[in-house]
């Protein structure tokens, strides 16, 4: 089994599984995935543990599978019709709310399918965030899908703290650790913010005023302000309006240059 087969298999599942739809509309939630691979012994995983943002509780791939060799990470870009509906107003659009709920169910299913696929082929495989050992404490998880995606070359971080991939920021990320040896994907040149226009020295910051909670600043994201707003404002509103206890927002991921692409350099006048 090689990386191309895994990429093709994931793409086939995303494009053919009826779970990748919002039942009320029968329209797709996600486009074809971006797929990347990190070596399980990549030094970056140890660096994550030393970072003030992630911390020592973040696990190494070998904490999930003793003989881990690779981490497969995927990014599922949200379909344009859902992004478009969420570009206006302070509240999440109806399709965004349903995409968050059904989309995460589908992404979990995708990880389970990938784990079964690898197990059936004779390899060990675990989707960390689906195990009982996965935990989130004080807003820090012991397996950050965004950081794993960065390690696997899927993209880099933006001023909004999301991962900007070649297919933009608006999407969901998942990963599977395995003892199958796969070649690692190259990370983008230019460091951990290489795809963000602001970090590249261009005028941007368009994600900042998108946040209704004013949680985004040039100095970084106020994670507590974001989390409070989701819990106290967006969540209860979604519950009242759509009957979902979910608190999707994602306003900072749409109507910006990095919504659906890695933004090219603007033409300087
Ligand atoms: S909107 Fe601009 S500043 Fe914000 S993350 Fe995207 S590229 Fe960076
Ligand atoms: S998810 Fe919503 S509240 Fe949180 S930073 Fe983005 S726009 Fe602001």
Coordinates of C-alpha atoms and ligand atoms in Angstrom, one line a residue:
X1 CA 0.0 0.0 0.0
X2 CA 1.4 3.5 -0.8
X3 CA 0.4 7.1 -0.3
X4 CA -1.2 7.5 -3.7
X5 CA -3.6 4.5 -3.0
X6 CA -4.5 6.1 0.4
X7 CA -5.1 9.5 -1.2
X8 CA -7.3 7.9 -4.0
X9 CA -9.2 5.9 -1.5
X10 CA -10.0 8.9 0.7
X11 CA -11.1 10.9 -2.4
X12 CA -13.4 8.1 -3.5
X13 CA -15.0 7.9 -0.1
X14 CA -15.5 11.6 0.1
X15 CA -17.0 11.7 -3.4
X16 CA -19.2 8.7 -3.1
X17 CA -20.3 8.3 0.5
X18 CA -23.9 9.5 1.0
X19 CA -22.8 10.6 4.5
X20 CA -21.1 13.5 2.9
X21 CA -24.4 15.4 2.4
X22 CA -26.8 17.5 4.4
X23 CA -29.9 15.2 4.5
X24 CA -32.4 18.1 4.0
X25 CA -30.7 19.3 0.8
X26 CA -28.8 16.2 -0.5
X27 CA -26.0 18.6 -1.4
X28 CA -22.4 17.7 -0.6
X29 CA -20.7 19.1 2.5
X30 CA -17.1 18.6 1.4
X31 CA -15.0 18.7 -1.8
X32 CA -12.2 16.2 -2.6
X33 CA -9.7 16.1 0.3
X34 CA -6.1 17.3 0.6
X35 CA -3.9 14.6 2.0
X36 CA -0.5 14.8 3.7
X37 CA 1.8 12.5 5.6
X38 CA 4.2 13.3 8.5
X39 CA 6.9 10.9 9.7
X40 CA 5.9 9.7 13.2
X41 CA 9.4 10.5 14.5
X42 CA 9.4 14.1 13.0
X43 CA 11.1 16.4 15.5
X44 CA 8.1 18.8 15.2
X45 CA 6.0 16.6 17.4
X46 CA 8.5 17.1 20.3
X47 CA 8.6 20.8 19.5
X48 CA 4.8 21.0 19.9
X49 CA 5.2 19.7 23.4
X50 CA 7.6 22.5 24.2
X51 CA 5.4 25.2 22.7
X52 CA 3.5 27.5 25.0
X53 CA 0.5 27.3 22.7
X54 CA 0.2 23.5 22.6
X55 CA 2.1 22.2 25.7
X56 CA 3.5 19.1 27.2
X57 CA 0.2 17.2 27.3
X58 CA 0.3 17.0 23.5
X59 CA 1.0 13.4 22.6
X60 CA 3.6 11.9 20.3
X61 CA 2.5 9.6 17.5
X62 CA 4.3 6.8 19.4
X63 CA 2.0 7.5 22.4
X64 CA -0.9 6.2 20.2
X65 CA 0.9 3.3 18.5
X66 CA 4.2 2.1 20.0
X67 CA 5.8 1.4 16.6
X68 CA 4.1 4.3 14.8
X69 CA 5.8 5.2 11.4
X70 CA 3.5 7.7 9.8
X71 CA 0.7 10.1 10.5
X72 CA -1.9 10.6 7.7
X73 CA -3.7 13.9 7.8
X74 CA -6.5 15.1 5.6
X75 CA -8.3 18.4 5.1
X76 CA -11.8 18.4 3.8
X77 CA -12.6 21.7 2.0
X78 CA -16.2 22.9 2.7
X79 CA -18.2 23.2 -0.5
X80 CA -18.6 26.6 -1.9
X81 CA -22.4 26.7 -1.5
X82 CA -22.0 26.4 2.3
X83 CA -19.2 29.0 2.5
X84 CA -21.3 31.4 0.4
X85 CA -24.3 31.2 2.7
X86 CA -22.1 31.9 5.7
X87 CA -20.4 35.0 4.3
X88 CA -23.0 37.4 5.5
X89 CA -24.3 38.3 9.0
X90 CA -23.0 37.5 12.5
X91 CA -25.0 34.3 12.9
X92 CA -24.0 31.0 11.3
X93 CA -26.1 30.2 8.2
X94 CA -28.5 27.2 8.4
X95 CA -26.2 25.2 6.0
X96 CA -23.2 26.0 8.1
X97 CA -24.9 24.7 11.2
X98 CA -25.9 21.5 9.5
X99 CA -22.5 21.1 7.9
X100 CA -20.8 21.4 11.3
X101 CA -23.0 18.6 12.7
X102 CA -23.3 16.2 9.7
X103 CA -19.8 17.2 8.5
X104 CA -18.1 16.1 11.7
X105 CA -20.1 12.8 11.7
X106 CA -18.8 12.2 8.2
X107 CA -15.3 13.1 9.1
X108 CA -15.4 10.7 12.0
X109 CA -16.7 8.0 9.6
X110 CA -13.9 8.8 7.2
X111 CA -11.3 8.3 9.9
X112 CA -12.9 5.0 11.0
X113 CA -13.0 3.8 7.4
X114 CA -9.3 4.7 7.0
X115 CA -8.4 2.8 10.2
X116 CA -10.4 -0.3 9.0
X117 CA -8.7 -0.1 5.6
X118 CA -5.2 -0.1 7.2
X119 CA -6.1 -2.8 9.7
X120 CA -7.5 -5.0 6.9
X121 CA -4.2 -4.6 5.0
X122 CA -2.3 -5.9 8.1
X123 CA -1.1 -2.6 9.6
X124 CA -1.9 -1.0 13.0
X125 CA -3.9 2.2 12.8
X126 CA -5.6 4.6 15.3
X127 CA -7.5 7.8 14.9
X128 CA -6.4 9.6 18.1
X129 CA -9.4 11.9 18.5
X130 CA -11.8 9.0 18.4
X131 CA -10.1 7.1 21.2
X132 CA -11.1 7.3 24.9
X133 CA -7.5 8.7 25.6
X134 CA -8.2 11.8 23.6
X135 CA -8.7 14.8 25.9
X136 CA -9.2 18.5 25.9
X137 CA -8.2 20.5 29.1
X138 CA -8.1 24.2 29.5
X139 CA -8.7 24.6 25.7
X140 CA -5.7 22.5 24.9
X141 CA -6.1 19.0 23.4
X142 CA -3.6 16.2 23.6
X143 CA -3.8 15.8 19.8
X144 CA -4.3 19.0 17.7
X145 CA -5.5 18.2 14.2
X146 CA -4.4 21.6 13.0
X147 CA -0.9 21.2 14.2
X148 CA -0.7 17.6 12.9
X149 CA -2.0 18.9 9.5
X150 CA 0.9 21.5 9.6
X151 CA 3.4 18.7 10.3
X152 CA 2.0 16.7 7.4
X153 CA 2.5 19.6 5.0
X154 CA -1.1 20.4 4.5
X155 CA -0.7 24.1 5.1
X156 CA 0.4 26.8 7.5
X157 CA -1.2 29.0 10.1
X158 CA -3.0 32.3 9.5
X159 CA -3.7 35.4 11.6
X160 CA -7.0 33.8 12.5
X161 CA -5.1 30.8 14.0
X162 CA -6.7 28.4 11.5
X163 CA -4.7 26.3 9.1
X164 CA -4.5 27.7 5.5
X165 CA -4.2 24.9 3.0
X166 CA -3.9 24.9 -0.7
X167 CA -7.7 24.7 -0.6
X168 CA -8.0 27.5 1.9
X169 CA -9.1 27.6 5.6
X170 CA -12.7 26.7 5.6
X171 CA -12.9 22.9 6.2
X172 CA -12.3 20.1 8.7
X173 CA -9.1 18.2 9.5
X174 CA -8.6 14.7 10.7
X175 CA -5.7 12.2 11.1
X176 CA -4.8 8.6 11.6
X177 CA -1.6 7.2 13.1
X178 CA -0.2 4.0 11.6
X179 CA 2.8 1.7 11.6
X180 CA 2.7 1.8 7.7
X181 CA 5.8 3.5 6.5
X182 CA 5.0 6.3 4.0
X183 CA 7.1 9.0 2.5
X184 CA 6.5 12.3 4.3
X185 CA 5.0 15.2 2.4
X186 CA 7.1 18.3 2.1
X187 CA 6.1 21.3 4.3
X188 CA 5.6 24.6 2.6
X189 CA 8.7 26.7 2.4
X190 CA 8.7 29.9 4.4
X191 CA 7.8 28.8 7.9
X192 CA 4.6 28.1 9.9
X193 CA 2.7 31.2 8.6
X194 CA 4.0 31.1 5.0
X195 CA 0.5 31.1 3.4
X196 CA -0.9 34.1 5.4
X197 CA -0.7 37.4 3.5
X198 CA -0.2 39.4 6.6
X199 CA 2.7 37.2 7.7
X200 CA 4.2 37.6 4.2
X201 CA 4.3 41.3 4.6
X202 CA 1.2 42.3 2.6
X203 CA -1.7 44.4 3.8
X204 CA -4.5 42.0 4.8
X205 CA -5.9 41.3 8.3
X206 CA -9.3 40.8 6.6
X207 CA -10.1 38.0 9.1
X208 CA -9.9 40.4 12.1
X209 CA -13.1 42.4 11.6
X210 CA -15.0 39.2 10.5
X211 CA -15.1 38.1 14.2
X212 CA -18.3 39.2 15.9
X213 CA -16.7 38.5 19.3
X214 CA -13.7 40.8 18.5
X215 CA -11.4 37.9 19.5
X216 CA -8.9 38.3 16.7
X217 CA -6.1 40.8 16.9
X218 CA -2.8 41.4 15.1
X219 CA -1.1 40.1 18.3
X220 CA -3.0 36.8 18.1
X221 CA -6.3 35.1 18.8
X222 CA -8.0 35.6 22.2
X223 CA -9.1 31.9 22.5
X224 CA -11.1 32.6 25.7
X225 CA -13.1 35.3 24.0
X226 CA -13.8 33.1 21.0
X227 CA -14.8 30.1 23.2
X228 CA -17.0 32.3 25.5
X229 CA -18.8 33.7 22.5
X230 CA -19.4 30.3 21.0
X231 CA -20.7 28.9 24.3
X232 CA -22.8 31.9 25.4
X233 CA -24.0 33.4 22.2
X234 CA -23.7 31.2 19.1
X235 CA -24.5 27.9 20.9
X236 CA -27.7 29.0 22.6
X237 CA -28.8 30.7 19.4
X238 CA -28.2 27.5 17.3
X239 CA -30.1 25.5 19.9
X240 CA -33.1 27.8 19.8
X241 CA -33.1 28.2 16.1
X242 CA -32.2 24.8 14.7
X243 CA -32.4 22.5 17.8
X244 CA -28.6 21.7 17.7
X245 CA -26.4 22.1 20.7
X246 CA -23.6 22.9 18.4
X247 CA -21.9 26.2 18.2
X248 CA -20.4 26.6 14.8
X249 CA -19.3 30.0 13.8
X250 CA -16.5 30.1 11.3
X251 CA -17.2 33.7 10.4
X252 CA -13.4 34.3 10.5
X253 CA -12.9 31.6 7.9
X254 CA -15.1 33.0 5.1
X255 CA -15.2 36.1 3.0
X256 CA -11.4 36.5 3.3
X257 CA -8.6 35.9 0.7
X258 CA -7.7 32.6 2.3
X259 CA -11.2 31.2 2.5
X260 CA -10.9 28.6 -0.3
X261 CA -7.3 29.0 -1.6
X262 CA -3.8 29.7 -0.5
X263 CA -3.9 33.4 -1.5
X264 CA -1.3 34.4 -4.2
X265 CA 0.8 37.5 -3.7
X266 CA -1.4 40.6 -4.5
X267 CA -0.1 42.9 -7.3
X268 CA 1.6 45.8 -5.7
X269 CA 0.6 49.2 -7.2
Ligands
LIG1 S1 -7.4 36.9 6.0 FE1 -5.4 37.6 5.5 S2 -4.4 38.0 7.5 FE2 -6.2 36.7 7.9 S3 -5.3 34.6 7.9 FE3 -6.1 35.0 5.8 S4 -4.3 35.8 4.6 FE4 -3.8 35.9 6.8
LIG2 S1 -14.9 31.2 15.4 FE1 -16.3 33.0 15.4 S2 -16.0 33.9 17.5 FE2 -14.3 32.5 17.1 S3 -12.6 33.7 16.3 FE3 -13.7 32.9 14.5 S4 -15.3 34.5 14.1 FE4 -14.5 34.9 16.2

